[in-house]
XYZ file of C-alpha atoms in Angstrom:
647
model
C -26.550 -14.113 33.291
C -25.026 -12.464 30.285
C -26.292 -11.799 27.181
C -23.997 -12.236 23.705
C -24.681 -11.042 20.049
C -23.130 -13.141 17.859
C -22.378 -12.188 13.861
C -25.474 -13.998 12.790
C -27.988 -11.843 15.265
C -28.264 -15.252 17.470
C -28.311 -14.573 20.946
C -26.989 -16.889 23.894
C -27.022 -16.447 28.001
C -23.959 -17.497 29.939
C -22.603 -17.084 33.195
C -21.355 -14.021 34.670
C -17.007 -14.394 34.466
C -17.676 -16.254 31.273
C -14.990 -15.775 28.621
C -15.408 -15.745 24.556
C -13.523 -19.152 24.226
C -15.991 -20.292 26.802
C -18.646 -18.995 24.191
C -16.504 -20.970 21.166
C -16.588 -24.387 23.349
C -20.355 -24.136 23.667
C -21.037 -23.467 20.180
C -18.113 -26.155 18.830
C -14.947 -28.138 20.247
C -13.403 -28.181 17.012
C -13.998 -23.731 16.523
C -12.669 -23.378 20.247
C -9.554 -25.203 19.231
C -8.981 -23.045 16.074
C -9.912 -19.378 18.337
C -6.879 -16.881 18.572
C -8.379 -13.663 19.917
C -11.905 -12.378 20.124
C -13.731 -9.182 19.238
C -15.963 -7.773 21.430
C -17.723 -5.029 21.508
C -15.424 -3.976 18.493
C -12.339 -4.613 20.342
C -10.189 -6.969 20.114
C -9.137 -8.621 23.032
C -7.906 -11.760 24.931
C -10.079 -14.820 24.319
C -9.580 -15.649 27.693
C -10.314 -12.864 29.317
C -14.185 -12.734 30.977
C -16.531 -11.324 29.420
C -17.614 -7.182 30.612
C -21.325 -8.402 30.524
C -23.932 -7.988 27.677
C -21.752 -7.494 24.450
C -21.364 -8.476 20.663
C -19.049 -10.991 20.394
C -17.149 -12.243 16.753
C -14.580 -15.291 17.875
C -11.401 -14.671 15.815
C -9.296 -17.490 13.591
C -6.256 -17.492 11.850
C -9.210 -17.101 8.902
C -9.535 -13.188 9.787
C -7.401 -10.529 9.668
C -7.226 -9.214 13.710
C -7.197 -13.389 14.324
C -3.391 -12.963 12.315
C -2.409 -10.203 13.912
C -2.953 -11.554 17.348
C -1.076 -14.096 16.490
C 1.433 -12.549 15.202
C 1.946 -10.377 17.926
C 2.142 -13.193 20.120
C 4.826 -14.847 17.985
C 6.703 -11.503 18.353
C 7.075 -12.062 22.263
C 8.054 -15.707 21.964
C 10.707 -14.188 19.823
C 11.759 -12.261 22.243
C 12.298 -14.976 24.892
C 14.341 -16.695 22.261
C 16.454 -13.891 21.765
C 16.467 -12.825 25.772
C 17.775 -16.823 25.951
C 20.051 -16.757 23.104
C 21.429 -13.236 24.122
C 21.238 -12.529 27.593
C 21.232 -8.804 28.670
C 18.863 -7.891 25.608
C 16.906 -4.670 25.872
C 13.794 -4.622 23.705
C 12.154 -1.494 22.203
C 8.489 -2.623 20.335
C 7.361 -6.070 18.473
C 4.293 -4.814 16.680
C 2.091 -7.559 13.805
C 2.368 -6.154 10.618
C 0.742 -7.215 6.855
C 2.725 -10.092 6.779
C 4.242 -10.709 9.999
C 6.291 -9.132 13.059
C 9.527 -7.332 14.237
C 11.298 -6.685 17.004
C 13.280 -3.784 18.039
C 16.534 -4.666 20.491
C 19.311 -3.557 21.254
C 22.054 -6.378 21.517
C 24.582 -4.055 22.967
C 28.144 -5.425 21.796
C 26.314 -8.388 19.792
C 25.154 -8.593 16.710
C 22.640 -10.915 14.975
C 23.652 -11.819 11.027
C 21.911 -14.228 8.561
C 23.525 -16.936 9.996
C 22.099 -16.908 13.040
C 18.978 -16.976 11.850
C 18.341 -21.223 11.844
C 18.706 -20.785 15.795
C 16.196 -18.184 16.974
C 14.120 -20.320 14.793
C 15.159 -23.365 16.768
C 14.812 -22.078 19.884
C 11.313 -20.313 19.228
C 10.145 -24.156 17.840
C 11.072 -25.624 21.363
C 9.312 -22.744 23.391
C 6.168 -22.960 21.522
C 6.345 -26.849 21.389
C 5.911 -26.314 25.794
C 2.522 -24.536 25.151
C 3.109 -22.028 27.148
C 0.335 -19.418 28.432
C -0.298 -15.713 28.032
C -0.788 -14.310 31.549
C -2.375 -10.807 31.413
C -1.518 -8.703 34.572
C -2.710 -5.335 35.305
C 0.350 -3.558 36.977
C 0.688 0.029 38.878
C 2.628 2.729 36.986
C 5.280 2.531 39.972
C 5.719 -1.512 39.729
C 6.338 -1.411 36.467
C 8.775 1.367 36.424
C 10.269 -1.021 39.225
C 10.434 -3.714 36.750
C 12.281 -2.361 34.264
C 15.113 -0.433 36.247
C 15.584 -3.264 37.955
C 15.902 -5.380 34.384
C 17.803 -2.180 33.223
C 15.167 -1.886 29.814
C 15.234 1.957 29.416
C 13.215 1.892 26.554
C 10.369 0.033 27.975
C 10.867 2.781 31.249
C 10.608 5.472 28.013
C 7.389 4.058 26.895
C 6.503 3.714 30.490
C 6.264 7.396 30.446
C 3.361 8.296 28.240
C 1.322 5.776 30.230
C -0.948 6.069 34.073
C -2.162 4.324 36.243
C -5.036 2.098 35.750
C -4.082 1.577 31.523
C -0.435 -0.785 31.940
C -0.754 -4.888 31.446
C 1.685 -6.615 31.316
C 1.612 -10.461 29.462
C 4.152 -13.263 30.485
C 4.824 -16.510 28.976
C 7.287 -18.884 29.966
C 10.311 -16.773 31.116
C 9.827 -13.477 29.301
C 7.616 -10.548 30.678
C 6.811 -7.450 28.097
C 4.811 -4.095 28.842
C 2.139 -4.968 26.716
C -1.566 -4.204 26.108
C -2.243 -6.761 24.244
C -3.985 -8.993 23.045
C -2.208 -12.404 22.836
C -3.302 -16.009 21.695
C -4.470 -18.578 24.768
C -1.184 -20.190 24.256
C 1.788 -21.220 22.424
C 1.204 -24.380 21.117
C -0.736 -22.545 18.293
C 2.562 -21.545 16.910
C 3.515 -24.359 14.423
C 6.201 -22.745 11.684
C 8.331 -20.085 11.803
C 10.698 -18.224 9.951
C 13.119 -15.623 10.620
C 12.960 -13.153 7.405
C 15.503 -10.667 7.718
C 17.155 -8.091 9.829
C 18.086 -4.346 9.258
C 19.050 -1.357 11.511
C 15.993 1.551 13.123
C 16.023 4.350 14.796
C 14.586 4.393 18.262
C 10.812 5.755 17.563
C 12.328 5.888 14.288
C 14.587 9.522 15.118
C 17.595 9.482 13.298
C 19.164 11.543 15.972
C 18.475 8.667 18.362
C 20.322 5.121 18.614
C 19.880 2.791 16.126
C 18.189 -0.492 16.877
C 18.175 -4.219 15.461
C 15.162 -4.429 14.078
C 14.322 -8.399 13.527
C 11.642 -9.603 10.869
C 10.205 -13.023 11.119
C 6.596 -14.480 10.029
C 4.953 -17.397 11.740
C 2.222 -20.034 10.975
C -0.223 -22.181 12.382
C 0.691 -24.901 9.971
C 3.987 -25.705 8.098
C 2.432 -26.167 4.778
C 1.491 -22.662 4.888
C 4.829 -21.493 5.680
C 6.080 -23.883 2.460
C 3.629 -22.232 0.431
C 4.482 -18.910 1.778
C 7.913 -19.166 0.937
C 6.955 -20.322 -2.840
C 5.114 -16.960 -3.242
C 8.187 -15.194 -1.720
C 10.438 -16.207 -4.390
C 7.423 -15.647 -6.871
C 7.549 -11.601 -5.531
C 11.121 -11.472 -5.394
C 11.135 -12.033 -9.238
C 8.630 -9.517 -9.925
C 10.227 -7.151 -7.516
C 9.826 -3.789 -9.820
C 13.171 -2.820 -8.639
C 14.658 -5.369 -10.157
C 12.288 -5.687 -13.594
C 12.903 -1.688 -13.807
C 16.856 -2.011 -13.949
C 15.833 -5.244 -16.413
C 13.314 -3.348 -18.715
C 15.794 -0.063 -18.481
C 12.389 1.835 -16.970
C 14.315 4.119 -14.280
C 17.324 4.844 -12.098
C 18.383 6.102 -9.050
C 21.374 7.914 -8.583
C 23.060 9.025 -5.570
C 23.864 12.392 -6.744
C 20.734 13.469 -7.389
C 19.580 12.639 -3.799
C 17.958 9.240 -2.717
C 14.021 8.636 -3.486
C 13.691 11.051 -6.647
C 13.324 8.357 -9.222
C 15.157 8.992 -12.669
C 13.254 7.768 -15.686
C 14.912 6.149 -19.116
C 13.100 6.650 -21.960
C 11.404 3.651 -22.057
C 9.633 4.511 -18.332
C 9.265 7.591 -19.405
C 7.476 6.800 -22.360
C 5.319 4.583 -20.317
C 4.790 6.949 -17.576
C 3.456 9.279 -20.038
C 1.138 6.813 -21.837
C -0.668 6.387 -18.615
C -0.749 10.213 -18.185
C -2.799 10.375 -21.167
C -4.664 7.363 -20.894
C -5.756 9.290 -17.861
C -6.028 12.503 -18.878
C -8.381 11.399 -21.571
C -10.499 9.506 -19.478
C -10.754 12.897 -17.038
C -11.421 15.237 -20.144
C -14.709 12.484 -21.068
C -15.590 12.646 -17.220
C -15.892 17.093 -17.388
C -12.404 17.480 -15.685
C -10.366 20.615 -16.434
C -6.540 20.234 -16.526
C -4.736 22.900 -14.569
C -0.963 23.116 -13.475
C 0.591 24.882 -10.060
C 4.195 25.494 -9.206
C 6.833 23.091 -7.303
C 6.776 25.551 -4.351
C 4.430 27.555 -2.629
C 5.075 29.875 0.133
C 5.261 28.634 4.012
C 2.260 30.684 4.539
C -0.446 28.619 1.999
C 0.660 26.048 3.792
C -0.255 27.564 7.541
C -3.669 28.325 5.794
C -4.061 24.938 4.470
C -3.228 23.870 7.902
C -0.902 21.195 6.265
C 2.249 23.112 8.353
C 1.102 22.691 11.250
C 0.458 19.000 11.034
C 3.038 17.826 8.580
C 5.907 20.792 8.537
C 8.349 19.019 11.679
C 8.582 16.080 9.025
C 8.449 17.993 5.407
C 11.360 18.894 3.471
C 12.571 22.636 5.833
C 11.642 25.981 4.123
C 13.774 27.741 1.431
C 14.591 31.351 2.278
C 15.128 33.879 -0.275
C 17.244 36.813 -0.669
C 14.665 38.780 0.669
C 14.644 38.996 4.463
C 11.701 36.896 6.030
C 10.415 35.475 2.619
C 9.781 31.698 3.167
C 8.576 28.697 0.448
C 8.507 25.241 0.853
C 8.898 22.060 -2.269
C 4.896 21.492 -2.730
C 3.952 18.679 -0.302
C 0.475 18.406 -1.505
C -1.936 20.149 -4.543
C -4.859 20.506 -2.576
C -3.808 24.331 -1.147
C -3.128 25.448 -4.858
C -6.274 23.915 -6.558
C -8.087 26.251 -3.656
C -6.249 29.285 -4.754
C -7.663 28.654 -8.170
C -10.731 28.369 -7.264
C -10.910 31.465 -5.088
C -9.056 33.195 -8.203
C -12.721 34.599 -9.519
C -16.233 34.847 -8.086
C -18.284 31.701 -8.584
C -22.154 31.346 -9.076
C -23.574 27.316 -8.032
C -24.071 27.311 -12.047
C -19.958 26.962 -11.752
C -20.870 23.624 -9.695
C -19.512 21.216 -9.911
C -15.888 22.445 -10.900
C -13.608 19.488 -11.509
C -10.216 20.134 -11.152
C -7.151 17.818 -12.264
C -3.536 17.878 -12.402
C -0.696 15.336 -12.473
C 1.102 17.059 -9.973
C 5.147 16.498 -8.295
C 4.891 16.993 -4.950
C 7.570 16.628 -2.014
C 7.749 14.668 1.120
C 10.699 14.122 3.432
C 10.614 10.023 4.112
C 13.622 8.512 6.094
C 16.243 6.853 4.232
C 15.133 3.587 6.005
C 11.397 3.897 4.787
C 11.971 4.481 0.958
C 11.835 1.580 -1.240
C 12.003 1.963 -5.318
C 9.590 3.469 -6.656
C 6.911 2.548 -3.801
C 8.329 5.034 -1.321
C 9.746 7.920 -2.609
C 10.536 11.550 -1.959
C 9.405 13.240 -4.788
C 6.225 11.503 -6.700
C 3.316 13.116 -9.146
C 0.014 12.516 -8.017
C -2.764 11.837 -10.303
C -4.905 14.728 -8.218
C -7.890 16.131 -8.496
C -10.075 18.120 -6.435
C -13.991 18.608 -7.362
C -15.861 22.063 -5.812
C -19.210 20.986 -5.638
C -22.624 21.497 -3.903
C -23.560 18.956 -1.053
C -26.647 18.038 -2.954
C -24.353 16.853 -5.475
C -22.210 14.444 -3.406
C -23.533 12.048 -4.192
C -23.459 11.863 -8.023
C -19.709 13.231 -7.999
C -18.839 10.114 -6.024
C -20.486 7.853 -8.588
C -18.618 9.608 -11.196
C -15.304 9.309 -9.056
C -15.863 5.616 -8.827
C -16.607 5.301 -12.708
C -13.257 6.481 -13.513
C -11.452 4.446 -10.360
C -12.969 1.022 -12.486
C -12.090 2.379 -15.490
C -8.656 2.476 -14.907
C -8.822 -0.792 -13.038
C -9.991 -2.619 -15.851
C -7.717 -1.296 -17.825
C -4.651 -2.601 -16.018
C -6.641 -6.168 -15.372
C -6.809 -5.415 -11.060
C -10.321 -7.517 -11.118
C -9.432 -8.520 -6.780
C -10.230 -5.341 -4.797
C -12.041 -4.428 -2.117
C -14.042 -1.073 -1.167
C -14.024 0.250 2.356
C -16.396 2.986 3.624
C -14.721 5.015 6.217
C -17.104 7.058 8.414
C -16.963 8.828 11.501
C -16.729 7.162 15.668
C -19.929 6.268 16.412
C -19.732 7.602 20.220
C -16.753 10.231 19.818
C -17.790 12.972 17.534
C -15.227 15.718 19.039
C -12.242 14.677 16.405
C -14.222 15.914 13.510
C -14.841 19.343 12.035
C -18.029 20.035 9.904
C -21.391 20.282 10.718
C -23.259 17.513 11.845
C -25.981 17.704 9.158
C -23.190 17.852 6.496
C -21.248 14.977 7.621
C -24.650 12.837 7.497
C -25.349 13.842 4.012
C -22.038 13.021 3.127
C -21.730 9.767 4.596
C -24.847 8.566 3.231
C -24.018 10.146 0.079
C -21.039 7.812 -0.214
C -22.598 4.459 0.698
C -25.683 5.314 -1.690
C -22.876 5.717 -4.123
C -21.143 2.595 -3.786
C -24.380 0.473 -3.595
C -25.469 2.228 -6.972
C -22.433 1.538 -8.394
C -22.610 -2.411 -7.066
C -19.655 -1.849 -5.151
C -19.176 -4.563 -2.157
C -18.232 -2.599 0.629
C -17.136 -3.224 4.016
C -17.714 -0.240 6.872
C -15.236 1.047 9.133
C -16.567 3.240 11.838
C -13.800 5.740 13.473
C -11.572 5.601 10.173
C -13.054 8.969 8.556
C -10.645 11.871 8.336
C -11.243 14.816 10.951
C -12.459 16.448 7.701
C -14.285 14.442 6.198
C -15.505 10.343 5.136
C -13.845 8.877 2.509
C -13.868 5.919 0.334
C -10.513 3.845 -0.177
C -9.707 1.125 -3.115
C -7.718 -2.035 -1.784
C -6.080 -3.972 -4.476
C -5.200 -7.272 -4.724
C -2.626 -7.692 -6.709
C -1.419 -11.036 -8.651
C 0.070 -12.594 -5.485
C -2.503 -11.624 -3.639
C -0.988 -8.141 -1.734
C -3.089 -5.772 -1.037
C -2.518 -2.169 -1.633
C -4.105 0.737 -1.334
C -4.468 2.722 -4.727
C -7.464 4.601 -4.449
C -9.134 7.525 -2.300
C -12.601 9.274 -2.731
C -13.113 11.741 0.061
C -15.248 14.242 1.311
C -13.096 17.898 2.557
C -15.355 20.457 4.661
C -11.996 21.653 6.374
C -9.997 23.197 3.427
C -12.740 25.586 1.677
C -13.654 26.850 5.578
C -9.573 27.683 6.394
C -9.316 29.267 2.663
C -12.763 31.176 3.158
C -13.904 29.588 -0.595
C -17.420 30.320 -1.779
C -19.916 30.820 -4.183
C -22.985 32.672 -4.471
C -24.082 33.566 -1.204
C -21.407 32.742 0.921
C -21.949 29.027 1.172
C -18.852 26.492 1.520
C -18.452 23.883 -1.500
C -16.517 20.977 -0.129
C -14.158 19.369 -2.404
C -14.135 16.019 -2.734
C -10.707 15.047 -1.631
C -7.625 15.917 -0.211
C -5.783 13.165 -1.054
C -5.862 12.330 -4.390
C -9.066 11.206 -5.023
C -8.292 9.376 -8.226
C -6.986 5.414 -9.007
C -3.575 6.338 -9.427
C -2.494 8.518 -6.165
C 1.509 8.303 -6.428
C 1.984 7.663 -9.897
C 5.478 6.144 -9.028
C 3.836 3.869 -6.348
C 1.189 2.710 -9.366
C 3.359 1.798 -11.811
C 5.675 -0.571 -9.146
C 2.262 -2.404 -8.555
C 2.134 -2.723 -12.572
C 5.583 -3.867 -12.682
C 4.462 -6.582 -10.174
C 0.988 -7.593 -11.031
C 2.181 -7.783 -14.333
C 5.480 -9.314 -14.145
C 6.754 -6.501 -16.702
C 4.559 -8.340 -19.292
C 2.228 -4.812 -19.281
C -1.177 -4.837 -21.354
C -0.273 -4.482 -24.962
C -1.515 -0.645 -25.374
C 0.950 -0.227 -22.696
C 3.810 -1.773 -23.104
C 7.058 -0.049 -24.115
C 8.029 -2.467 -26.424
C 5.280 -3.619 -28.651
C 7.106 -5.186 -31.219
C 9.945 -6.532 -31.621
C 12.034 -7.431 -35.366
C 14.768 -10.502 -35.226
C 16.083 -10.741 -38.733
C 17.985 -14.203 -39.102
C 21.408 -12.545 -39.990
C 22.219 -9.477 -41.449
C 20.933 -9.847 -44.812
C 17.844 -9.516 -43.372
C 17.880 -6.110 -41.875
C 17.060 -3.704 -44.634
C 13.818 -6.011 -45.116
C 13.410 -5.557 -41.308
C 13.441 -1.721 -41.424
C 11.040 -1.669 -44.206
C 8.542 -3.842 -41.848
C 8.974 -1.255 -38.650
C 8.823 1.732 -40.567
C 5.205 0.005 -41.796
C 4.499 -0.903 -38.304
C 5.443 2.863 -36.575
C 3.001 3.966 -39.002
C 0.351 1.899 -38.304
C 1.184 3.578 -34.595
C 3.114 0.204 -33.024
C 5.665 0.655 -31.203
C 8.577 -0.870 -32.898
C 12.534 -2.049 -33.059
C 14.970 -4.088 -34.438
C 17.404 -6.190 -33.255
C 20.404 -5.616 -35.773
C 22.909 -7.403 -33.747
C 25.157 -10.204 -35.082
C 23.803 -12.786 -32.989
C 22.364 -16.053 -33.397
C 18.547 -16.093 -34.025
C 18.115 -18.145 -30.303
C 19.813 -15.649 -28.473
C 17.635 -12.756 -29.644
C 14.703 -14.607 -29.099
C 15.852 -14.906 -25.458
C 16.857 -11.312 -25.172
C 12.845 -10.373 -26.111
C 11.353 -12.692 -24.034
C 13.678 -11.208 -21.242
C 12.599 -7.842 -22.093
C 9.148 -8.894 -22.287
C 8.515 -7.723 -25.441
C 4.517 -7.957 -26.678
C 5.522 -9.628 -30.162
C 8.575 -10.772 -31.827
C 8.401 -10.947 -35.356
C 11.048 -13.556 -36.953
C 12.358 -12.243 -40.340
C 14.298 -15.079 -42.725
C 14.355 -15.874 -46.012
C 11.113 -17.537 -46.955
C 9.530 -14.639 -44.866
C 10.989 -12.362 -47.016
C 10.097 -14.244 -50.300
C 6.430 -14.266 -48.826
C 6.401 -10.718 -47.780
C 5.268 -11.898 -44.168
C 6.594 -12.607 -40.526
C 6.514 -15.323 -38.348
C 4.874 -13.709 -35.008
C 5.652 -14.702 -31.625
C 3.500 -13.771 -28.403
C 5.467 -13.513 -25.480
C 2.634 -15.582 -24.096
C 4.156 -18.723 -25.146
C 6.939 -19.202 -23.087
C 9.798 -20.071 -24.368
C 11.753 -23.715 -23.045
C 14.533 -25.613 -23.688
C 17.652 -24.683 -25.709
C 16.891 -21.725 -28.340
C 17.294 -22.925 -31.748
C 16.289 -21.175 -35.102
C 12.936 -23.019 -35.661
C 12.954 -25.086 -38.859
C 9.281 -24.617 -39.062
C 8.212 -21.585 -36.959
C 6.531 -22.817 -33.814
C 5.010 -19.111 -33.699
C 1.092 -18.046 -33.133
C 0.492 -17.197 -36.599
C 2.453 -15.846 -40.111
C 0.971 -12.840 -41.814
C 2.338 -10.101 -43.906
C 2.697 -6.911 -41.640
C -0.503 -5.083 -42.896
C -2.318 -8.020 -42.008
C -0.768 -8.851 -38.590
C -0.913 -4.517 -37.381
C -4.760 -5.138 -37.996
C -5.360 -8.146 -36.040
C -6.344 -7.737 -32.179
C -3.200 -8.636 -30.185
C-alpha cells in the first residue's frame, strides 16, 4: 500500500500501480471527470501515470493554473495532427502552453498558412478531439528516437534530440501524430471542447535570426464553448484598450523608423505624463529617506565583467562601442545596479551610513529581437524606476516593509486593487545554484515573509524561484481585464557588493536590496502601457494630460473661454480650448475621444451667469450629439467654484 497527502493534510492508502485519477475517482466521479493533470510531489505530471509510492498529491482542473497549461499543451499536439493532416510533409519545431494559450513552430516548406485557412485547422482539430483520443506516454532510447525522426525526416526534433540521453526521452501519441515530448498531457481528447485559431506570424528557429524562419501558429482552446464566447468578448474589449492604439489616439508617443525600432518617442502630452509620474514618485521616495542620484548612458565593458552582468547577458546586449583609443571598450547601460555600487564604494562608510537608499529613474539598454518588441511593453531602450538600498542584514527586514509601503502606495494611486504577492525562495533539496552564506540566505528569507505578513500581504510561496543571489518578492497585477503582469520586484543581492568588494566598517558586506528594480514601476514604458489599458486612457484625474477641456458654442465665445483657462491654469488645472469652428456636438465627441477629465460647455447664458456647464467624461456620451437645450451635464458652477470642488 501507498500512502497520499492530499492539500487538506488528509491521508488515504491505495494500491501499489495506483494512479492520481484513480485517487480523484475514489474521492468523487464528478472531480475525476473534471481532472487534467496532477501534481505530485511538486511535479506536474500525467494523471494517468502510477503513482512513485508515498507522495503529496494536488489533482489539477481547468480551475488551476498547471491544470490550463496541461491542457493547453495537449491542445498544441492535436494541432499538430491537424496540421500534419491538412499539410502533409510538415516538420514541427516546439508547441509550448503559454498565459493564454499555445503555438506551434513548423515549417510548411513551399506552403503557407494565411487567415483564411484558419476555419479549417479549427475544423479538423473539432473532429479529432470529438474521437477522444488518448495520450500514450512511451519512454524511448536515444537511438530509437533519432530513428524516428530521420526516418520522418523532422531535423529539428533530431536537433532537440541532441541535448537529450538516454533514460530522460518520452514520447506521447494520440491518434496519428507522435511528438518528442516530456510532457505532461490530459487523459484524453474529448476534454477539448472549443477552439480557436488566433493568429500566425514568422520565428526564428530557437529564436536565431541567423537561422530559418518558422510559422509560428497561435491558437487557444477551451473546455467549454461559452468560455471561448466570453473569451472572445474580452478580446475585442483589449484590442480597444490596446495602448498602442490609445497612444497614437491620445498623441502620447511615436515610433519612428529612423530612430531605430523599440526606442519610444514621446509627444508632449506623454511626456508630460511620463514626468508627472516621475515626480509623483520621486516625492513619495524623498518621504520614504531615498536619495536621488544620476549615472551615465554607458559604462565601460569592464564594470560590467565586475558586475558579472557580461558574462551572463553580453552575447545578447547591444555589442561594445570602441573608442579612438586602442583597446578602450563601453557598452549603452544595460542595468543601474553596477553604477549605484560605484557610488557607494566612492567614500568609506561607517553602519551609521546604513541603510543608504539609493534611487534613480534610470535609461538603460537591452538588445530584444525585432519579433519580441511590442509598443511600449517591450522595448529597447526603457528608464527604470531603480533603486538599490545598502543596508545591514539586521535591517532586512524593516527595508522590505518600507519597500512594500511604497509598492501600495503607488498601487493605490493608479486604482490596481487585484494583485497578488509571491515569495520566491531558494530549492528546498538543491542548494548548489545559490551564492551567499547559508545563515544569510535564512535571515533573508525569513526576513521577507515576516515582512509581507506584517504588512498583511497574502502571499503565495514558490520554492526554487529565488535568484542565485538572492530571494525576492514579486507584485502580480491584475489588471482591468483580468491580465496579469508583473510590475513589481523586492529582492535580496549578496552577489553584487562581494564581486565589487563594497563595505563598511569592518569589512562586512551590505547587501542591497535588489538588482532589479526593486520599486512598483520597473520599466517605466512597460507601466504606463498597463495604465493605458487598465485605464482605457481615462487616467486618474491628477494624472491625466488633459484635465480640462473648454467648448465655447461658436466663436463669440472664445475670448470668455480664455479668460476661464487662464483662471483654471492658475488654480494649477491643466487646461485648453477648443477654438475650432465646429459644431458644439462634434467637439463634445472629439473630448470624449480624447478622454478628456472635464469638458466645460461655454454659451451664452453661461457667460451671462459667469459659470460653465461641466461634463465628466464619466457619463458617456450616446446617441446623435446635439447642443443640449438644457445642459444634461453633472453640475453648473462658476470656475472658482468648480477648480475647488473634488473631481
Amino acid at each position: 500500500m501507498i500512502k497520499v497527502t492530499l492539500p487538506d493534510g488528509s491521508v488515504r492508502e491505495f494500491e501499489q500501480g495506483a494512479t492520481a485519477m484513480d485517487v480523484a475517482r475514489n474521492i468523487s466521479e464528478g472531480l475525476a471527470r473534471n481532472v487534467l493533470s496532477a501534481k505530485v510531489n511538486g511535479e506536474v505530471r500525467d494523471a494517468n501515470r502510477p503513482l512513485p509510492g508515498d507522495c503529496t498529491l494536488a489533482l489539477l482542473t481547468w480551475n488551476d493554473p498547471d491544470g490550463k497549461a496541461t491542457m493547453w499543451h495537449s491542445s498544441a499536439h492535436l494541432m499538430a495532427e491537424a496540421i500534419e493532416a491538412l499539410y502533409p510533409g510538415t516538420k514541427f519545431g516546439i508547441g509550448p502552453p503559454i498565459e493564454n494559450g499555445f503555438y506551434y513552430d513548423i515549417d510548411l516548406g513551399d506552403k503557407t498558412i494565411g487567415d483564411g485557412d484558419f476555419a479549417a485547422i479549427e475544423a479538423k482539430m473539432k473532429e479529432l478531439a470529438s474521437k477522444k483520443l488518448v495520450f500514450e506516454r512511451k519512454e524511448v532510447s536515444k537511438a530509437d528516437a533519432i530513428a524516428y525522426f530521420t526516418e520522418k525526416g523532422d531535423e529539428y526534433k533530431l536537433e532537440l534530440l541532441e541535448g537529450l540521453n538516454d533514460g530522460e526521452i518520452t514520447f506521447y501519441t494520440q491518434g496519428n501524430f507522435t511528438d518528442l515530448c516530456r510532457g505532461p498531457h490530459i487523459p484524453d481528447t474529448s476534454f477539448i471542447k472549443a477552439t480557436k485559431v488566433m493568429s500566425v506570424a514568422g520565428a526564428y528557429w530557437r529564436g536565431d535570426e541567423k537561422r530559418k524562419q518558422l510559422t509560428r501558429l497561435y491558437a487557444i482552446t477551451f473546455s467549454k464553448q461559452k468560455e471561448l464566447d466570453e473569451y472572445l468578448v474580452l478580446l475585442e474589449e483589449a484590442k480597444k484598450r490596446d495602448h498602442r492604439k490609445l497612444g497614437k489616439e491620445l498623441d502620447l508617443f511615436t515610433f519612428s523608423e529612423r530612430v531605430g525600432a523599440g526606442l519610444p518617442l514621446w509627444l508632449p502630452k506623454g511626456a508630460a505624463l511620463r514626468e508627472r509620474l516621475i515626480n509623483f514618485m520621486k516625492t513619495a521616495q524623498e518621504k520614504a529617506g531615498y536619495v536621488q542620484v544620476a549615472t551615465p548612458h554607458i559604462g565601460s565593458k569592464a564594470l560590467y565583467e565586475t558586475s558579472g552582468h557580461w558574462e551572463k547577458y553580453g552575447k545578447d546586449s547591444f555589442q561594445p562601442i570602441s573608442t579612438p583609443q586602442e583597446g578602450e571598450l563601453f557598452m549603452l547601460k544595460p542595468m543601474n545596479c553596477p553604477h549605484h555600487c560605484e557610488i557607494f564604494a566612492s567614500r568609506p562608510r561607517s553602519y551609521k551610513d546604513l541603510p543608504l537608499r539609493l534611487a534613480e529613474f534610470g535609461t538603460v539598454y537591452r538588445y530584444e529581437q525585432s519579433g519580441e518588441l511590442h509598443g511600449l511593453a517591450r522595448v529597447r531602450g526603457f528608464t527604470q524606476d531603480d533603486a538599490h538600498l545598502f543596508c545591514r542584514p539586521d535591517q532586512v527586514k524593516e527595508e522590505f516593509m518600507k519597500v512594500i509601503d511604497l509598492v501600495l502606495l503607488v498601487l493605490r494611486a493608479l486604482n490596481f486593487e487585484n494583485f497578488e504577492v509571491q515569495v520566491s525562495l531558494r530549492d528546498k533539496e538543491d542548494r548548489s545554484k545559490y551564492i551567499g552564506s547559508e545563515e544569510n540566505w535564512e535571515k533573508a528569507e525569513q526576513a521577507i515573509i515576516e515582512a509581507a505578513a506584517a504588512s498583511g500581504l497574502k502571499t503565495v510561496v514558490e520554492y526554487g524561484e529565488a535568484a542565485f543571489y538572492g530571494p525576492k518578492l514579486d507584485f502580480m497585477i491584475k489588471d482591468a481585464l483580468g491580465r496579469r503582469w508583473q510590475l513589481g520586484t523586492i529582492q535580496v543581492d549578496y552577489n553584487l557588493p562581494e564581486r565589487f568588494e563594497l563595505e563598511y566598517g569592518q569589512r562586512q558586506w551590505p547587501p542591497p536590496s535588489g538588482d532589479d528594480p526593486p520599486r512598483a514601476l520597473r520599466s517605466l514604458e512597460r507601466f504606463i502601457a498597463v495604465i493605458i489599458e487598465h485605464t482605457a486612457g481615462r487616467f486618474p484625474l491628477w494624472l491625466t494630460p488633459e484635465q480640462a477641456i473648454i467648448l465655447p458654442i461658436s466663436d463669440k465665445f472664445v475670448e470668455a473661454a480664455k479668460t476661464v483657462g487662464a483662471q483654471l491654469e492658475q488654480l494649477g488645472i491643466r487646461t485648453t480650448i477648443d477654438e475650432r469652428n465646429e459644431k458644439i456636438g462634434r467637439k463634445i465627441r472629439d473630448a470624449e475621444l480624447a478622454k478628456s477629465a472635464f469638458m466645460l460647455i461655454l454659451g451664452e447664458k453661461e457667460q451671462a451667469d459667469g459659470t460653465v456647464s461641466v461634463g465628466s467624461r464619466a457619463r458617456a456620451i450616446s446617441g446623435p450629439c446635439r447642443p443640449p437645450r438644457s445642459p444634461p451635464w453633472s453640475r453648473s458652477a462658476s470656475p472658482d467654484n468648480w477648480a475647488r470642488q473634488p473631481a
